[in-house]
PDB file of C-alpha atoms in Angstrom:
ATOM      1  CA  MET Q   1      -4.538 -12.186 -31.025  1.00 61.00           C
ATOM      2  CA  GLY Q   2      -2.499 -10.078 -33.409  1.00 75.00           C
ATOM      3  CA  SER Q   3      -0.004  -7.479 -32.331  1.00 85.00           C
ATOM      4  CA  SER Q   4      -1.026  -3.833 -32.003  1.00 85.00           C
ATOM      5  CA  VAL Q   5       0.595  -0.932 -33.795  1.00 87.00           C
ATOM      6  CA  VAL Q   6       1.784   1.770 -31.400  1.00 88.00           C
ATOM      7  CA  PHE Q   7       2.445   5.298 -32.632  1.00 91.00           C
ATOM      8  CA  PHE Q   8       4.914   7.408 -30.653  1.00 92.00           C
ATOM      9  CA  ARG Q   9       6.195  10.960 -30.998  1.00 92.00           C
ATOM     10  CA  PRO Q  10       8.919  12.294 -28.662  1.00 92.00           C
ATOM     11  CA  VAL Q  11       8.590  15.592 -26.797  1.00 92.00           C
ATOM     12  CA  VAL Q  12      11.708  17.172 -25.323  1.00 92.00           C
ATOM     13  CA  ASP Q  13       9.911  19.496 -22.896  1.00 93.00           C
ATOM     14  CA  SER Q  14       6.332  18.677 -21.865  1.00 88.00           C
ATOM     15  CA  ARG Q  15       5.904  22.287 -20.712  1.00 91.00           C
ATOM     16  CA  ASP Q  16       6.187  23.410 -24.333  1.00 95.00           C
ATOM     17  CA  ILE Q  17       2.488  23.071 -25.160  1.00 95.00           C
ATOM     18  CA  THR Q  18       2.991  24.181 -28.757  1.00 96.00           C
ATOM     19  CA  ALA Q  19       5.474  21.338 -29.322  1.00 96.00           C
ATOM     20  CA  VAL Q  20       3.203  18.798 -27.594  1.00 96.00           C
ATOM     21  CA  GLN Q  21       0.260  19.948 -29.699  1.00 96.00           C
ATOM     22  CA  TYR Q  22       2.293  19.641 -32.899  1.00 97.00           C
ATOM     23  CA  GLN Q  23       3.452  16.111 -32.075  1.00 97.00           C
ATOM     24  CA  PHE Q  24      -0.077  15.068 -31.134  1.00 97.00           C
ATOM     25  CA  ARG Q  25      -1.370  16.364 -34.453  1.00 97.00           C
ATOM     26  CA  GLN Q  26       1.293  14.292 -36.179  1.00 96.00           C
ATOM     27  CA  LEU Q  27       0.130  11.203 -34.269  1.00 95.00           C
ATOM     28  CA  LEU Q  28      -3.459  11.798 -35.324  1.00 96.00           C
ATOM     29  CA  LYS Q  29      -2.401  12.265 -38.935  1.00 95.00           C
ATOM     30  CA  LYS Q  30       0.002   9.296 -39.137  1.00 94.00           C
ATOM     31  CA  SER Q  31      -2.258   6.856 -37.295  1.00 93.00           C
ATOM     32  CA  ASP Q  32      -5.348   7.990 -39.223  1.00 93.00           C
ATOM     33  CA  ILE Q  33      -7.293   6.824 -36.186  1.00 91.00           C
ATOM     34  CA  CYS Q  34     -10.084   9.366 -36.566  1.00 93.00           C
ATOM     35  CA  ARG Q  35     -11.334   7.600 -39.694  1.00 92.00           C
ATOM     36  CA  VAL Q  36     -13.050   5.038 -37.461  1.00 93.00           C
ATOM     37  CA  PHE Q  37     -15.543   7.739 -36.490  1.00 95.00           C
ATOM     38  CA  ARG Q  38     -18.450   8.285 -38.848  1.00 94.00           C
ATOM     39  CA  ARG Q  39     -20.098  11.495 -39.984  1.00 96.00           C
ATOM     40  CA  GLY Q  40     -22.753  12.488 -37.482  1.00 96.00           C
ATOM     41  CA  ASP Q  41     -21.328  10.355 -34.648  1.00 96.00           C
ATOM     42  CA  PHE Q  42     -21.572  11.886 -31.188  1.00 97.00           C
ATOM     43  CA  VAL Q  43     -18.056  11.300 -29.806  1.00 97.00           C
ATOM     44  CA  PRO Q  44     -17.389  11.777 -26.090  1.00 98.00           C
ATOM     45  CA  ILE Q  45     -13.728  12.605 -25.497  1.00 98.00           C
ATOM     46  CA  LYS Q  46     -13.228  11.131 -22.031  1.00 98.00           C
ATOM     47  CA  MET Q  47     -10.488  12.839 -20.048  1.00 96.00           C
ATOM     48  CA  HIS Q  48      -9.532  14.321 -16.674  1.00 96.00           C
ATOM     49  CA  PHE Q  49      -9.789  18.094 -16.213  1.00 97.00           C
ATOM     50  CA  GLY Q  50      -7.250  18.142 -13.375  1.00 94.00           C
ATOM     51  CA  GLU Q  51      -7.560  18.816  -9.672  1.00 92.00           C
ATOM     52  CA  LYS Q  52      -7.556  22.280  -8.115  1.00 90.00           C
ATOM     53  CA  GLY Q  53      -3.977  23.580  -8.090  1.00 89.00           C
ATOM     54  CA  ASN Q  54      -2.759  20.488  -9.956  1.00 87.00           C
ATOM     55  CA  THR Q  55      -0.973  20.209 -13.308  1.00 88.00           C
ATOM     56  CA  GLY Q  56      -1.544  16.466 -13.917  1.00 87.00           C
ATOM     57  CA  TYR Q  57      -3.779  16.651 -16.974  1.00 94.00           C
ATOM     58  CA  VAL Q  58      -3.456  16.956 -20.750  1.00 95.00           C
ATOM     59  CA  ARG Q  59      -3.672  20.631 -21.699  1.00 97.00           C
ATOM     60  CA  ALA Q  60      -6.674  22.083 -23.520  1.00 97.00           C
ATOM     61  CA  PRO Q  61      -4.811  23.147 -26.709  1.00 97.00           C
ATOM     62  CA  VAL Q  62      -3.677  19.536 -27.179  1.00 97.00           C
ATOM     63  CA  VAL Q  63      -7.226  18.254 -26.711  1.00 98.00           C
ATOM     64  CA  LYS Q  64      -8.460  20.812 -29.231  1.00 98.00           C
ATOM     65  CA  SER Q  65      -6.312  19.104 -31.862  1.00 97.00           C
ATOM     66  CA  LEU Q  66      -8.433  15.965 -31.495  1.00 98.00           C
ATOM     67  CA  VAL Q  67     -11.646  18.005 -31.471  1.00 98.00           C
ATOM     68  CA  ASP Q  68     -10.661  19.710 -34.734  1.00 98.00           C
ATOM     69  CA  ARG Q  69      -9.674  16.413 -36.337  1.00 97.00           C
ATOM     70  CA  LEU Q  70     -12.954  14.734 -35.387  1.00 97.00           C
ATOM     71  CA  LYS Q  71     -14.969  17.672 -36.678  1.00 97.00           C
ATOM     72  CA  SER Q  72     -13.097  17.513 -39.990  1.00 96.00           C
ATOM     73  CA  PHE Q  73     -14.562  14.005 -40.435  1.00 95.00           C
ATOM     74  CA  GLY Q  74     -18.058  15.256 -39.689  1.00 96.00           C
ATOM     75  CA  ALA Q  75     -18.240  13.854 -36.142  1.00 97.00           C
ATOM     76  CA  LYS Q  76     -19.790  15.728 -33.210  1.00 97.00           C
ATOM     77  CA  PRO Q  77     -17.257  15.637 -30.353  1.00 98.00           C
ATOM     78  CA  PHE Q  78     -17.752  16.805 -26.794  1.00 98.00           C
ATOM     79  CA  VAL Q  79     -15.244  16.748 -23.925  1.00 98.00           C
ATOM     80  CA  THR Q  80     -16.408  15.064 -20.729  1.00 98.00           C
ATOM     81  CA  ASP Q  81     -15.615  13.570 -17.334  1.00 98.00           C
ATOM     82  CA  THR Q  82     -17.590  12.299 -14.331  1.00 96.00           C
ATOM     83  CA  ASN Q  83     -17.865  13.468 -10.730  1.00 93.00           C
ATOM     84  CA  VAL Q  84     -15.794  11.910  -7.951  1.00 88.00           C
ATOM     85  CA  LEU Q  85     -16.499  10.541  -4.463  1.00 76.00           C
ATOM     86  CA  TYR Q  86     -14.074  12.621  -2.449  1.00 70.00           C
ATOM     87  CA  PRO Q  87     -14.605  16.262  -1.383  1.00 68.00           C
ATOM     88  CA  GLY Q  88     -13.323  19.024  -3.641  1.00 78.00           C
ATOM     89  CA  ALA Q  89     -14.040  20.856  -6.858  1.00 89.00           C
ATOM     90  CA  ARG Q  90     -14.991  17.711  -8.797  1.00 90.00           C
ATOM     91  CA  THR Q  91     -17.786  16.468  -6.514  1.00 85.00           C
ATOM     92  CA  ASN Q  92     -20.624  18.156  -8.401  1.00 91.00           C
ATOM     93  CA  ALA Q  93     -21.080  19.343 -11.979  1.00 95.00           C
ATOM     94  CA  VAL Q  94     -21.210  23.076 -11.178  1.00 96.00           C
ATOM     95  CA  ASP Q  95     -17.863  23.203  -9.375  1.00 95.00           C
ATOM     96  CA  HIS Q  96     -16.414  20.623 -11.750  1.00 97.00           C
ATOM     97  CA  LEU Q  97     -17.236  22.713 -14.829  1.00 98.00           C
ATOM     98  CA  SER Q  98     -15.891  25.851 -13.155  1.00 98.00           C
ATOM     99  CA  LEU Q  99     -12.613  24.047 -12.490  1.00 97.00           C
ATOM    100  CA  ALA Q 100     -12.536  22.741 -16.065  1.00 98.00           C
ATOM    101  CA  GLU Q 101     -12.916  26.265 -17.417  1.00 98.00           C
ATOM    102  CA  GLU Q 102     -10.231  27.502 -15.027  1.00 97.00           C
ATOM    103  CA  HIS Q 103      -7.895  24.951 -16.610  1.00 97.00           C
ATOM    104  CA  GLY Q 104      -8.788  26.054 -20.126  1.00 97.00           C
ATOM    105  CA  PHE Q 105     -11.532  23.541 -20.948  1.00 98.00           C
ATOM    106  CA  SER Q 106     -14.356  25.746 -22.195  1.00 98.00           C
ATOM    107  CA  ALA Q 107     -16.573  25.504 -25.261  1.00 98.00           C
ATOM    108  CA  ALA Q 108     -15.024  28.691 -26.608  1.00 98.00           C
ATOM    109  CA  ALA Q 109     -11.471  27.383 -26.252  1.00 98.00           C
ATOM    110  CA  LEU Q 110     -12.116  23.847 -27.517  1.00 98.00           C
ATOM    111  CA  GLY Q 111     -14.745  24.480 -30.176  1.00 98.00           C
ATOM    112  CA  CYS Q 112     -17.070  21.854 -28.686  1.00 98.00           C
ATOM    113  CA  PRO Q 113     -19.307  21.430 -25.604  1.00 98.00           C
ATOM    114  CA  VAL Q 114     -17.869  20.480 -22.206  1.00 98.00           C
ATOM    115  CA  LEU Q 115     -20.139  18.171 -20.187  1.00 97.00           C
ATOM    116  CA  ILE Q 116     -20.115  16.332 -16.870  1.00 97.00           C
ATOM    117  CA  ALA Q 117     -21.460  12.983 -17.995  1.00 97.00           C
ATOM    118  CA  ASP Q 118     -23.157  11.757 -14.821  1.00 94.00           C
ATOM    119  CA  GLY Q 119     -25.156  14.907 -14.078  1.00 94.00           C
ATOM    120  CA  LEU Q 120     -25.188  17.421 -11.237  1.00 92.00           C
ATOM    121  CA  PHE Q 121     -24.587  14.988  -8.380  1.00 88.00           C
ATOM    122  CA  GLY Q 122     -23.861  11.729 -10.216  1.00 87.00           C
ATOM    123  CA  GLU Q 123     -27.503  10.789 -10.694  1.00 89.00           C
ATOM    124  CA  ASN Q 124     -27.466  10.546 -14.502  1.00 93.00           C
ATOM    125  CA  ALA Q 125     -26.501   6.868 -14.672  1.00 93.00           C
ATOM    126  CA  GLN Q 126     -27.637   3.521 -16.032  1.00 94.00           C
ATOM    127  CA  GLU Q 127     -27.147   0.005 -14.720  1.00 92.00           C
ATOM    128  CA  VAL Q 128     -25.346  -2.142 -17.296  1.00 94.00           C
ATOM    129  CA  PRO Q 129     -25.613  -5.950 -16.754  1.00 94.00           C
ATOM    130  CA  LEU Q 130     -22.243  -7.736 -16.466  1.00 91.00           C
ATOM    131  CA  SER Q 131     -22.671 -11.054 -14.606  1.00 86.00           C
ATOM    132  CA  LEU Q 132     -18.959 -11.181 -13.791  1.00 89.00           C
ATOM    133  CA  LYS Q 133     -17.051 -12.473 -10.759  1.00 86.00           C
ATOM    134  CA  HIS Q 134     -17.087  -9.295  -8.683  1.00 83.00           C
ATOM    135  CA  PHE Q 135     -19.983  -7.343 -10.208  1.00 86.00           C
ATOM    136  CA  GLN Q 136     -23.362  -8.344 -11.568  1.00 89.00           C
ATOM    137  CA  SER Q 137     -23.840  -4.870 -13.034  1.00 91.00           C
ATOM    138  CA  ALA Q 138     -22.028  -1.565 -13.374  1.00 91.00           C
ATOM    139  CA  SER Q 139     -23.434   1.917 -12.845  1.00 92.00           C
ATOM    140  CA  ILE Q 140     -22.217   3.898 -15.863  1.00 95.00           C
ATOM    141  CA  ALA Q 141     -22.761   7.570 -16.697  1.00 96.00           C
ATOM    142  CA  ARG Q 142     -25.674   7.538 -19.127  1.00 95.00           C
ATOM    143  CA  PRO Q 143     -24.059   9.328 -22.130  1.00 94.00           C
ATOM    144  CA  PHE Q 144     -21.544   6.480 -22.419  1.00 95.00           C
ATOM    145  CA  THR Q 145     -24.160   3.717 -22.546  1.00 93.00           C
ATOM    146  CA  GLY Q 146     -26.082   4.812 -25.630  1.00 88.00           C
ATOM    147  CA  LEU Q 147     -23.271   5.902 -27.960  1.00 91.00           C
ATOM    148  CA  GLU Q 148     -21.243   3.756 -30.334  1.00 89.00           C
ATOM    149  CA  SER Q 149     -18.171   5.996 -30.357  1.00 93.00           C
ATOM    150  CA  LEU Q 150     -15.668   7.007 -27.690  1.00 95.00           C
ATOM    151  CA  ALA Q 151     -12.245   8.669 -27.606  1.00 97.00           C
ATOM    152  CA  SER Q 152      -9.965   8.587 -24.579  1.00 96.00           C
ATOM    153  CA  ILE Q 153      -7.245  11.076 -23.736  1.00 96.00           C
ATOM    154  CA  ALA Q 154      -5.398   9.856 -20.652  1.00 93.00           C
ATOM    155  CA  HIS Q 155      -2.292  11.028 -18.837  1.00 89.00           C
ATOM    156  CA  VAL Q 156      -0.079   8.550 -16.988  1.00 84.00           C
ATOM    157  CA  THR Q 157      -0.325   9.054 -13.247  1.00 81.00           C
ATOM    158  CA  GLY Q 158       0.505   7.290 -10.004  1.00 75.00           C
ATOM    159  CA  HIS Q 159      -2.260   5.733  -7.916  1.00 68.00           C
ATOM    160  CA  VAL Q 160      -2.002   4.632  -4.293  1.00 65.00           C
ATOM    161  CA  LEU Q 161      -3.958   1.413  -4.969  1.00 65.00           C
ATOM    162  CA  THR Q 162      -2.829   0.351  -8.429  1.00 65.00           C
ATOM    163  CA  GLY Q 163       0.579   1.901  -9.150  1.00 72.00           C
ATOM    164  CA  PHE Q 164       0.403   3.499 -12.593  1.00 77.00           C
ATOM    165  CA  ALA Q 165      -2.911   4.429 -14.117  1.00 79.00           C
ATOM    166  CA  ALA Q 166      -3.821   5.734 -17.551  1.00 87.00           C
ATOM    167  CA  THR Q 167      -6.414   4.635 -20.136  1.00 89.00           C
ATOM    168  CA  LEU Q 168      -7.846   1.664 -18.204  1.00 88.00           C
ATOM    169  CA  LYS Q 169      -8.543   3.860 -15.170  1.00 89.00           C
ATOM    170  CA  ASN Q 170      -9.706   6.766 -17.338  1.00 93.00           C
ATOM    171  CA  LEU Q 171     -12.415   4.498 -18.765  1.00 93.00           C
ATOM    172  CA  GLY Q 172     -13.054   1.824 -16.125  1.00 91.00           C
ATOM    173  CA  MET Q 173     -13.263   4.203 -13.173  1.00 90.00           C
ATOM    174  CA  GLY Q 174     -13.790   7.400 -15.114  1.00 94.00           C
ATOM    175  CA  MET Q 175     -16.979   6.369 -16.909  1.00 96.00           C
ATOM    176  CA  ALA Q 176     -18.620   5.083 -13.719  1.00 94.00           C
ATOM    177  CA  SER Q 177     -21.186   7.164 -11.888  1.00 90.00           C
ATOM    178  CA  ARG Q 178     -20.530   8.039  -8.262  1.00 82.00           C
ATOM    179  CA  ALA Q 179     -22.458   4.901  -7.270  1.00 81.00           C
ATOM    180  CA  GLY Q 180     -20.272   2.876  -9.626  1.00 87.00           C
ATOM    181  CA  LYS Q 181     -17.099   4.375  -8.193  1.00 85.00           C
ATOM    182  CA  TYR Q 182     -18.307   3.558  -4.694  1.00 77.00           C
ATOM    183  CA  ARG Q 183     -18.714  -0.124  -5.615  1.00 81.00           C
ATOM    184  CA  GLN Q 184     -15.260  -0.320  -7.181  1.00 82.00           C
ATOM    185  CA  HIS Q 185     -13.617   1.193  -4.112  1.00 74.00           C
ATOM    186  CA  ALA Q 186     -15.618  -0.761  -1.568  1.00 70.00           C
ATOM    187  CA  GLY Q 187     -13.595  -3.972  -1.818  1.00 70.00           C
ATOM    188  CA  ILE Q 188     -10.804  -2.772   0.458  1.00 72.00           C
ATOM    189  CA  ALA Q 189     -10.919  -0.852   3.727  1.00 76.00           C
ATOM    190  CA  PRO Q 190      -7.909   0.865   5.321  1.00 85.00           C
ATOM    191  CA  GLN Q 191      -6.878   0.632   8.955  1.00 88.00           C
ATOM    192  CA  ILE Q 192      -5.365   3.275  11.232  1.00 91.00           C
ATOM    193  CA  ILE Q 193      -2.104   2.469  13.012  1.00 91.00           C
ATOM    194  CA  ALA Q 194      -2.690   4.035  16.429  1.00 90.00           C
ATOM    195  CA  ALA Q 195       1.007   4.326  17.290  1.00 90.00           C
ATOM    196  CA  ARG Q 196       1.615   6.567  14.267  1.00 91.00           C
ATOM    197  CA  CYS Q 197      -1.587   8.595  14.362  1.00 92.00           C
ATOM    198  CA  THR Q 198      -1.066  12.256  15.398  1.00 91.00           C
ATOM    199  CA  ARG Q 199      -4.830  12.908  15.500  1.00 91.00           C
ATOM    200  CA  CYS Q 200      -4.441  15.862  13.127  1.00 92.00           C
ATOM    201  CA  GLY Q 201      -7.957  15.356  11.771  1.00 91.00           C
ATOM    202  CA  ARG Q 202      -7.075  15.394   8.065  1.00 91.00           C
ATOM    203  CA  CYS Q 203      -8.575  11.971   7.421  1.00 91.00           C
ATOM    204  CA  LEU Q 204     -11.837  12.950   9.138  1.00 91.00           C
ATOM    205  CA  GLN Q 205     -12.146  16.051   6.957  1.00 90.00           C
ATOM    206  CA  ILE Q 206     -11.493  14.292   3.636  1.00 85.00           C
ATOM    207  CA  CYS Q 207     -13.474  11.065   4.100  1.00 87.00           C
ATOM    208  CA  PRO Q 208     -16.410  11.153   1.612  1.00 80.00           C
ATOM    209  CA  ALA Q 209     -18.334   8.463   3.511  1.00 82.00           C
ATOM    210  CA  ALA Q 210     -17.974  10.006   7.005  1.00 89.00           C
ATOM    211  CA  ALA Q 211     -16.560   6.638   8.046  1.00 91.00           C
ATOM    212  CA  ILE Q 212     -13.791   7.950  10.323  1.00 94.00           C
ATOM    213  CA  ARG Q 213     -14.488   8.703  13.983  1.00 91.00           C
ATOM    214  CA  GLU Q 214     -12.313  10.264  16.658  1.00 90.00           C
ATOM    215  CA  GLN Q 215     -12.737   8.439  19.944  1.00 85.00           C
ATOM    216  CA  GLU Q 216     -11.167   8.987  23.342  1.00 80.00           C
ATOM    217  CA  ASP Q 217      -8.306   6.578  22.821  1.00 79.00           C
ATOM    218  CA  ALA Q 218      -7.857   6.624  19.038  1.00 82.00           C
ATOM    219  CA  VAL Q 219      -9.134   7.471  15.573  1.00 91.00           C
ATOM    220  CA  ARG Q 220     -11.015   4.569  14.016  1.00 91.00           C
ATOM    221  CA  ILE Q 221     -12.488   3.657  10.618  1.00 92.00           C
ATOM    222  CA  ASP Q 222     -15.964   2.193  10.439  1.00 91.00           C
ATOM    223  CA  THR Q 223     -15.401  -0.504   7.801  1.00 85.00           C
ATOM    224  CA  ALA Q 224     -19.150  -0.885   7.226  1.00 83.00           C
ATOM    225  CA  ARG Q 225     -19.359   2.754   6.064  1.00 84.00           C
ATOM    226  CA  CYS Q 226     -15.951   2.958   4.361  1.00 84.00           C
ATOM    227  CA  ALA Q 227     -16.073   3.468   0.578  1.00 74.00           C
ATOM    228  CA  GLY Q 228     -12.508   2.197   0.128  1.00 72.00           C
ATOM    229  CA  CYS Q 229     -11.515   5.290  -1.863  1.00 73.00           C
ATOM    230  CA  ALA Q 230      -8.128   5.582  -0.059  1.00 74.00           C
ATOM    231  CA  ALA Q 231      -8.454   9.369   0.234  1.00 77.00           C
ATOM    232  CA  CYS Q 232      -7.407   9.036   3.886  1.00 85.00           C
ATOM    233  CA  VAL Q 233      -4.216   7.231   2.846  1.00 80.00           C
ATOM    234  CA  VAL Q 234      -3.231  10.166   0.665  1.00 74.00           C
ATOM    235  CA  ALA Q 235      -4.274  12.789   3.236  1.00 82.00           C
ATOM    236  CA  CYS Q 236      -2.337  11.295   6.159  1.00 86.00           C
ATOM    237  CA  GLY Q 237       1.064  12.920   6.534  1.00 85.00           C
ATOM    238  CA  ALA Q 238       2.127  10.508   9.272  1.00 88.00           C
ATOM    239  CA  ALA Q 239       1.724   7.290   7.224  1.00 85.00           C
ATOM    240  CA  ALA Q 240      -0.706   6.114   9.875  1.00 90.00           C
ATOM    241  CA  VAL Q 241      -3.298   4.691   7.461  1.00 89.00           C
ATOM    242  CA  ARG Q 242      -2.561   1.231   6.097  1.00 84.00           C
ATOM    243  CA  LEU Q 243      -4.124  -0.778   3.280  1.00 74.00           C
ATOM    244  CA  ASP Q 244      -4.017  -4.544   3.660  1.00 67.00           C
ATOM    245  CA  PHE Q 245      -3.602  -6.052   0.168  1.00 55.00           C
ATOM    246  CA  SER Q 246      -3.456  -9.653   1.380  1.00 51.00           C
TER     247      SER Q 246
END
């Protein structure tokens, strides 16, 4: 396998969106990467629109630079993401699109459509045969299965299960439907350390699978119902939820 060419442009202050946008445009120009897309291609730009009250996402003006570049080659880009398992503004397409627009991702601002790829509640999906060790098939948001082109814009982030995450998670997890995400998370179930648990109820409120129960003596996780999403690990302020990686 030959070595890959990596293009890099430094940014002194990531809060200076104008500077970030300029450097990104230079990357697109120097790499000439958009020439791989053909005139008339529908090109999903897969990205993350950010969580409510969160700043961990690539800003809309930067994304627009890629949209403009793709359109200059005659491609038909659209910006997209999929719904998530856990409660919040990204669970369904209506709230998800409202959040996206709140963060600047609108058709008017970007010059292209903004879509939630797996539909209103994650039902717009297709089973793709794999026949691999852990999965025989993958449930993928339907727009990704019938198109030959794809662009990914990913920000580097921390993840409680995998350390750093960027493009691989943006595509591998991010293109899955809600059913597909459930399967990927289901391989590991957390446990509650009773001695640390304050019984605050945060884990019960955030669990997307309703797998956490408060009993007389303790709070327990029903491993048969658990989706393995680790939302409870993040929500617990007492470090009372443990993941066994052995």
